[in-house]
Amino acid sequence: MKFIQLIQVLFIIIALNAFIPTSSEAATHYPLQMKYPNIMLYKADTNKKIIALTFDDGPDDRFTPQILNVLKKHNVKATFFFLGTRIHKYPDIAKKVHEDGHVIGNHTYWHPELTKTGVNNMVWEIEKNEKEIQNVLQIKTKLFRAPYGALNEDHVKKLGEMGYRGIGWSIDTEDWRNLSAKEIKQSIINGLHPGAIVLMHSAGHWTQNLSGTAEALDEVIPLLKKKGYMFVTIPEMFSDDMLK
């Protein structure tokens, strides 16, 4: 009888632990942030209800303006990770994003998968894109997001040497799959947590329809505000004042 009771207790403990995130689980999900906390950021370590919206692959003249309109409507600032090729093609849209008060990050010039092209290529991509950002916006960013999130430890160490912070995400909306507003909204709600970084896209391949992203934002922003969440930019999220 005692043996059966012991088994039952152990079963309950195991079941409860399945719902408690541990440091080893964090290391599994965000190993680069765990090892290089001063360089890599995937989520904020906080209990405050703060959330950062981030947008990759822009700017363009189709979906970036739609997203800007929604963000302005709800008085929300976000972080945009720009491609150099698209800044070159759409400089006026890039300027509009900056003028609206959003934060700009570096997303490489050509969008290669850096774990396949190497560290030296990453340096070239960052520096090439940085020149484009400076030429058009007259600013210098120290935020970098790798295409596909593809980085290894050698890349991360080099980012640190270059003075950049690598930005990942903790909620992936997968909006690039031409998802509906309902699907995108639900993915954000399902993954919601304090200190979340949400990955979305403000541009894509010409065959992609990202209109669902702007529509989802128009619905999810007021919903999360009602839940007590505050929308912040990446630099704001990791400021000392915000995390106190």
PDB file of N, CA, C and O in Angstrom, residues 153-196:
ATOM      1  N   GLU A 153      27.456  30.089 -32.069  1.00  0.00           N
ATOM      2  CA  GLU A 153      28.242  30.800 -31.064  1.00  0.00           C
ATOM      3  C   GLU A 153      29.315  31.696 -31.673  1.00  0.00           C
ATOM      4  O   GLU A 153      29.616  32.766 -31.140  1.00  0.00           O
ATOM      5  N   ASP A 154      29.895  31.277 -32.782  1.00  0.00           N
ATOM      6  CA  ASP A 154      30.903  32.118 -33.430  1.00  0.00           C
ATOM      7  C   ASP A 154      30.293  33.434 -33.911  1.00  0.00           C
ATOM      8  O   ASP A 154      30.908  34.500 -33.792  1.00  0.00           O
ATOM      9  N   HIS A 155      29.088  33.354 -34.470  1.00  0.00           N
ATOM     10  CA  HIS A 155      28.396  34.573 -34.892  1.00  0.00           C
ATOM     11  C   HIS A 155      28.116  35.481 -33.694  1.00  0.00           C
ATOM     12  O   HIS A 155      28.318  36.697 -33.763  1.00  0.00           O
ATOM     13  N   VAL A 156      27.649  34.877 -32.614  1.00  0.00           N
ATOM     14  CA  VAL A 156      27.286  35.658 -31.429  1.00  0.00           C
ATOM     15  C   VAL A 156      28.505  36.365 -30.846  1.00  0.00           C
ATOM     16  O   VAL A 156      28.447  37.549 -30.489  1.00  0.00           O
ATOM     17  N   LYS A 157      29.601  35.658 -30.750  1.00  0.00           N
ATOM     18  CA  LYS A 157      30.830  36.276 -30.229  1.00  0.00           C
ATOM     19  C   LYS A 157      31.247  37.463 -31.091  1.00  0.00           C
ATOM     20  O   LYS A 157      31.672  38.498 -30.578  1.00  0.00           O
ATOM     21  N   LYS A 158      31.126  37.303 -32.399  1.00  0.00           N
ATOM     22  CA  LYS A 158      31.491  38.392 -33.304  1.00  0.00           C
ATOM     23  C   LYS A 158      30.536  39.572 -33.147  1.00  0.00           C
ATOM     24  O   LYS A 158      30.970  40.739 -33.190  1.00  0.00           O
ATOM     25  N   LEU A 159      29.253  39.296 -32.966  1.00  0.00           N
ATOM     26  CA  LEU A 159      28.292  40.375 -32.729  1.00  0.00           C
ATOM     27  C   LEU A 159      28.701  41.184 -31.502  1.00  0.00           C
ATOM     28  O   LEU A 159      28.637  42.418 -31.511  1.00  0.00           O
ATOM     29  N   GLY A 160      29.117  40.478 -30.454  1.00  0.00           N
ATOM     30  CA  GLY A 160      29.555  41.159 -29.250  1.00  0.00           C
ATOM     31  C   GLY A 160      30.772  42.038 -29.499  1.00  0.00           C
ATOM     32  O   GLY A 160      30.848  43.173 -29.019  1.00  0.00           O
ATOM     33  N   GLU A 161      31.714  41.530 -30.285  1.00  0.00           N
ATOM     34  CA  GLU A 161      32.916  42.305 -30.615  1.00  0.00           C
ATOM     35  C   GLU A 161      32.557  43.558 -31.413  1.00  0.00           C
ATOM     36  O   GLU A 161      33.194  44.605 -31.265  1.00  0.00           O
ATOM     37  N   MET A 162      31.506  43.453 -32.237  1.00  0.00           N
ATOM     38  CA  MET A 162      31.085  44.573 -33.071  1.00  0.00           C
ATOM     39  C   MET A 162      30.186  45.554 -32.315  1.00  0.00           C
ATOM     40  O   MET A 162      29.826  46.600 -32.844  1.00  0.00           O
ATOM     41  N   GLY A 163      29.817  45.203 -31.098  1.00  0.00           N
ATOM     42  CA  GLY A 163      28.985  46.091 -30.293  1.00  0.00           C
ATOM     43  C   GLY A 163      27.499  45.975 -30.557  1.00  0.00           C
ATOM     44  O   GLY A 163      26.729  46.882 -30.206  1.00  0.00           O
ATOM     45  N   TYR A 164      27.066  44.859 -31.162  1.00  0.00           N
ATOM     46  CA  TYR A 164      25.641  44.658 -31.457  1.00  0.00           C
ATOM     47  C   TYR A 164      24.996  43.752 -30.426  1.00  0.00           C
ATOM     48  O   TYR A 164      25.660  42.928 -29.787  1.00  0.00           O
ATOM     49  N   ARG A 165      23.696  43.898 -30.290  1.00  0.00           N
ATOM     50  CA  ARG A 165      22.894  42.977 -29.508  1.00  0.00           C
ATOM     51  C   ARG A 165      22.023  42.190 -30.483  1.00  0.00           C
ATOM     52  O   ARG A 165      21.292  42.771 -31.295  1.00  0.00           O
ATOM     53  N   GLY A 166      22.112  40.883 -30.400  1.00  0.00           N
ATOM     54  CA  GLY A 166      21.310  40.027 -31.263  1.00  0.00           C
ATOM     55  C   GLY A 166      19.926  39.842 -30.677  1.00  0.00           C
ATOM     56  O   GLY A 166      19.783  39.483 -29.509  1.00  0.00           O
ATOM     57  N   ILE A 167      18.906  40.097 -31.479  1.00  0.00           N
ATOM     58  CA  ILE A 167      17.518  40.042 -31.003  1.00  0.00           C
ATOM     59  C   ILE A 167      16.785  38.868 -31.641  1.00  0.00           C
ATOM     60  O   ILE A 167      16.676  38.779 -32.863  1.00  0.00           O
ATOM     61  N   GLY A 168      16.299  37.992 -30.793  1.00  0.00           N
ATOM     62  CA  GLY A 168      15.479  36.881 -31.264  1.00  0.00           C
ATOM     63  C   GLY A 168      14.009  37.166 -31.006  1.00  0.00           C
ATOM     64  O   GLY A 168      13.567  38.307 -31.086  1.00  0.00           O
ATOM     65  N   TRP A 169      13.271  36.126 -30.647  1.00  0.00           N
ATOM     66  CA  TRP A 169      11.843  36.284 -30.354  1.00  0.00           C
ATOM     67  C   TRP A 169      11.373  35.118 -29.496  1.00  0.00           C
ATOM     68  O   TRP A 169      11.992  34.050 -29.466  1.00  0.00           O
ATOM     69  N   SER A 170      10.275  35.336 -28.784  1.00  0.00           N
ATOM     70  CA  SER A 170       9.678  34.273 -27.979  1.00  0.00           C
ATOM     71  C   SER A 170       8.290  33.890 -28.478  1.00  0.00           C
ATOM     72  O   SER A 170       7.737  32.880 -28.054  1.00  0.00           O
ATOM     73  N   ILE A 171       7.724  34.709 -29.369  1.00  0.00           N
ATOM     74  CA  ILE A 171       6.446  34.383 -30.021  1.00  0.00           C
ATOM     75  C   ILE A 171       6.624  34.552 -31.528  1.00  0.00           C
ATOM     76  O   ILE A 171       6.914  35.648 -32.001  1.00  0.00           O
ATOM     77  N   ASP A 172       6.453  33.482 -32.265  1.00  0.00           N
ATOM     78  CA  ASP A 172       6.561  33.513 -33.725  1.00  0.00           C
ATOM     79  C   ASP A 172       5.166  33.387 -34.320  1.00  0.00           C
ATOM     80  O   ASP A 172       4.528  32.339 -34.218  1.00  0.00           O
ATOM     81  N   THR A 173       4.679  34.459 -34.934  1.00  0.00           N
ATOM     82  CA  THR A 173       3.333  34.429 -35.501  1.00  0.00           C
ATOM     83  C   THR A 173       3.255  33.638 -36.808  1.00  0.00           C
ATOM     84  O   THR A 173       2.160  33.258 -37.233  1.00  0.00           O
ATOM     85  N   GLU A 174       4.405  33.421 -37.447  1.00  0.00           N
ATOM     86  CA  GLU A 174       4.449  32.737 -38.752  1.00  0.00           C
ATOM     87  C   GLU A 174       3.528  33.413 -39.757  1.00  0.00           C
ATOM     88  O   GLU A 174       2.919  32.760 -40.615  1.00  0.00           O
ATOM     89  N   ASP A 175       3.421  34.732 -39.663  1.00  0.00           N
ATOM     90  CA  ASP A 175       2.536  35.469 -40.567  1.00  0.00           C
ATOM     91  C   ASP A 175       2.970  35.388 -42.016  1.00  0.00           C
ATOM     92  O   ASP A 175       2.171  35.614 -42.928  1.00  0.00           O
ATOM     93  N   TRP A 176       4.250  35.038 -42.254  1.00  0.00           N
ATOM     94  CA  TRP A 176       4.758  34.915 -43.621  1.00  0.00           C
ATOM     95  C   TRP A 176       4.054  33.797 -44.395  1.00  0.00           C
ATOM     96  O   TRP A 176       4.138  33.738 -45.625  1.00  0.00           O
ATOM     97  N   ARG A 177       3.347  32.937 -43.687  1.00  0.00           N
ATOM     98  CA  ARG A 177       2.619  31.830 -44.323  1.00  0.00           C
ATOM     99  C   ARG A 177       1.270  32.262 -44.872  1.00  0.00           C
ATOM    100  O   ARG A 177       0.433  31.417 -45.198  1.00  0.00           O
ATOM    101  N   ASN A 178       1.060  33.578 -45.023  1.00  0.00           N
ATOM    102  CA  ASN A 178      -0.220  34.103 -45.530  1.00  0.00           C
ATOM    103  C   ASN A 178      -1.379  33.740 -44.608  1.00  0.00           C
ATOM    104  O   ASN A 178      -2.497  33.443 -45.071  1.00  0.00           O
ATOM    105  N   LEU A 179      -1.135  33.787 -43.305  1.00  0.00           N
ATOM    106  CA  LEU A 179      -2.169  33.429 -42.347  1.00  0.00           C
ATOM    107  C   LEU A 179      -3.236  34.521 -42.248  1.00  0.00           C
ATOM    108  O   LEU A 179      -2.988  35.682 -42.544  1.00  0.00           O
ATOM    109  N   SER A 180      -4.390  34.120 -41.778  1.00  0.00           N
ATOM    110  CA  SER A 180      -5.485  35.066 -41.583  1.00  0.00           C
ATOM    111  C   SER A 180      -5.228  35.882 -40.318  1.00  0.00           C
ATOM    112  O   SER A 180      -4.416  35.514 -39.458  1.00  0.00           O
ATOM    113  N   ALA A 181      -5.951  36.996 -40.193  1.00  0.00           N
ATOM    114  CA  ALA A 181      -5.839  37.823 -38.995  1.00  0.00           C
ATOM    115  C   ALA A 181      -6.192  37.016 -37.750  1.00  0.00           C
ATOM    116  O   ALA A 181      -5.546  37.146 -36.705  1.00  0.00           O
ATOM    117  N   LYS A 182      -7.190  36.164 -37.861  1.00  0.00           N
ATOM    118  CA  LYS A 182      -7.625  35.351 -36.722  1.00  0.00           C
ATOM    119  C   LYS A 182      -6.516  34.410 -36.270  1.00  0.00           C
ATOM    120  O   LYS A 182      -6.266  34.266 -35.061  1.00  0.00           O
ATOM    121  N   GLU A 183      -5.823  33.786 -37.219  1.00  0.00           N
ATOM    122  CA  GLU A 183      -4.753  32.852 -36.884  1.00  0.00           C
ATOM    123  C   GLU A 183      -3.563  33.573 -36.242  1.00  0.00           C
ATOM    124  O   GLU A 183      -2.964  33.079 -35.276  1.00  0.00           O
ATOM    125  N   ILE A 184      -3.210  34.729 -36.784  1.00  0.00           N
ATOM    126  CA  ILE A 184      -2.087  35.504 -36.250  1.00  0.00           C
ATOM    127  C   ILE A 184      -2.412  35.996 -34.841  1.00  0.00           C
ATOM    128  O   ILE A 184      -1.582  35.889 -33.922  1.00  0.00           O
ATOM    129  N   LYS A 185      -3.605  36.513 -34.677  1.00  0.00           N
ATOM    130  CA  LYS A 185      -4.058  36.991 -33.366  1.00  0.00           C
ATOM    131  C   LYS A 185      -4.012  35.859 -32.348  1.00  0.00           C
ATOM    132  O   LYS A 185      -3.532  36.044 -31.220  1.00  0.00           O
ATOM    133  N   GLN A 186      -4.471  34.694 -32.725  1.00  0.00           N
ATOM    134  CA  GLN A 186      -4.514  33.572 -31.795  1.00  0.00           C
ATOM    135  C   GLN A 186      -3.126  33.105 -31.404  1.00  0.00           C
ATOM    136  O   GLN A 186      -2.887  32.713 -30.257  1.00  0.00           O
ATOM    137  N   SER A 187      -2.182  33.152 -32.344  1.00  0.00           N
ATOM    138  CA  SER A 187      -0.814  32.720 -32.024  1.00  0.00           C
ATOM    139  C   SER A 187      -0.178  33.645 -30.990  1.00  0.00           C
ATOM    140  O   SER A 187       0.590  33.199 -30.127  1.00  0.00           O
ATOM    141  N   ILE A 188      -0.505  34.934 -31.061  1.00  0.00           N
ATOM    142  CA  ILE A 188       0.017  35.889 -30.072  1.00  0.00           C
ATOM    143  C   ILE A 188      -0.619  35.624 -28.714  1.00  0.00           C
ATOM    144  O   ILE A 188       0.076  35.583 -27.684  1.00  0.00           O
ATOM    145  N   ILE A 189      -1.908  35.414 -28.696  1.00  0.00           N
ATOM    146  CA  ILE A 189      -2.618  35.161 -27.434  1.00  0.00           C
ATOM    147  C   ILE A 189      -2.138  33.858 -26.802  1.00  0.00           C
ATOM    148  O   ILE A 189      -1.909  33.787 -25.585  1.00  0.00           O
ATOM    149  N   ASN A 190      -1.959  32.832 -27.618  1.00  0.00           N
ATOM    150  CA  ASN A 190      -1.532  31.530 -27.097  1.00  0.00           C
ATOM    151  C   ASN A 190      -0.143  31.585 -26.476  1.00  0.00           C
ATOM    152  O   ASN A 190       0.140  30.892 -25.495  1.00  0.00           O
ATOM    153  N   GLY A 191       0.737  32.401 -27.063  1.00  0.00           N
ATOM    154  CA  GLY A 191       2.106  32.454 -26.578  1.00  0.00           C
ATOM    155  C   GLY A 191       2.386  33.589 -25.612  1.00  0.00           C
ATOM    156  O   GLY A 191       3.519  33.772 -25.171  1.00  0.00           O
ATOM    157  N   LEU A 192       1.360  34.347 -25.266  1.00  0.00           N
ATOM    158  CA  LEU A 192       1.529  35.563 -24.473  1.00  0.00           C
ATOM    159  C   LEU A 192       2.185  35.300 -23.121  1.00  0.00           C
ATOM    160  O   LEU A 192       1.813  34.373 -22.405  1.00  0.00           O
ATOM    161  N   HIS A 193       3.156  36.149 -22.769  1.00  0.00           N
ATOM    162  CA  HIS A 193       3.800  36.078 -21.452  1.00  0.00           C
ATOM    163  C   HIS A 193       4.501  37.408 -21.199  1.00  0.00           C
ATOM    164  O   HIS A 193       4.830  38.138 -22.146  1.00  0.00           O
ATOM    165  N   PRO A 194       4.723  37.765 -19.944  1.00  0.00           N
ATOM    166  CA  PRO A 194       5.449  39.005 -19.639  1.00  0.00           C
ATOM    167  C   PRO A 194       6.839  38.991 -20.254  1.00  0.00           C
ATOM    168  O   PRO A 194       7.554  37.994 -20.183  1.00  0.00           O
ATOM    169  N   GLY A 195       7.207  40.105 -20.898  1.00  0.00           N
ATOM    170  CA  GLY A 195       8.525  40.198 -21.513  1.00  0.00           C
ATOM    171  C   GLY A 195       8.632  39.550 -22.881  1.00  0.00           C
ATOM    172  O   GLY A 195       9.730  39.276 -23.372  1.00  0.00           O
ATOM    173  N   ALA A 196       7.492  39.327 -23.534  1.00  0.00           N
ATOM    174  CA  ALA A 196       7.486  38.648 -24.829  1.00  0.00           C
ATOM    175  C   ALA A 196       8.008  39.549 -25.946  1.00  0.00           C
ATOM    176  O   ALA A 196       7.771  40.752 -25.956  1.00  0.00           O
TER     177      ALA A 196
END
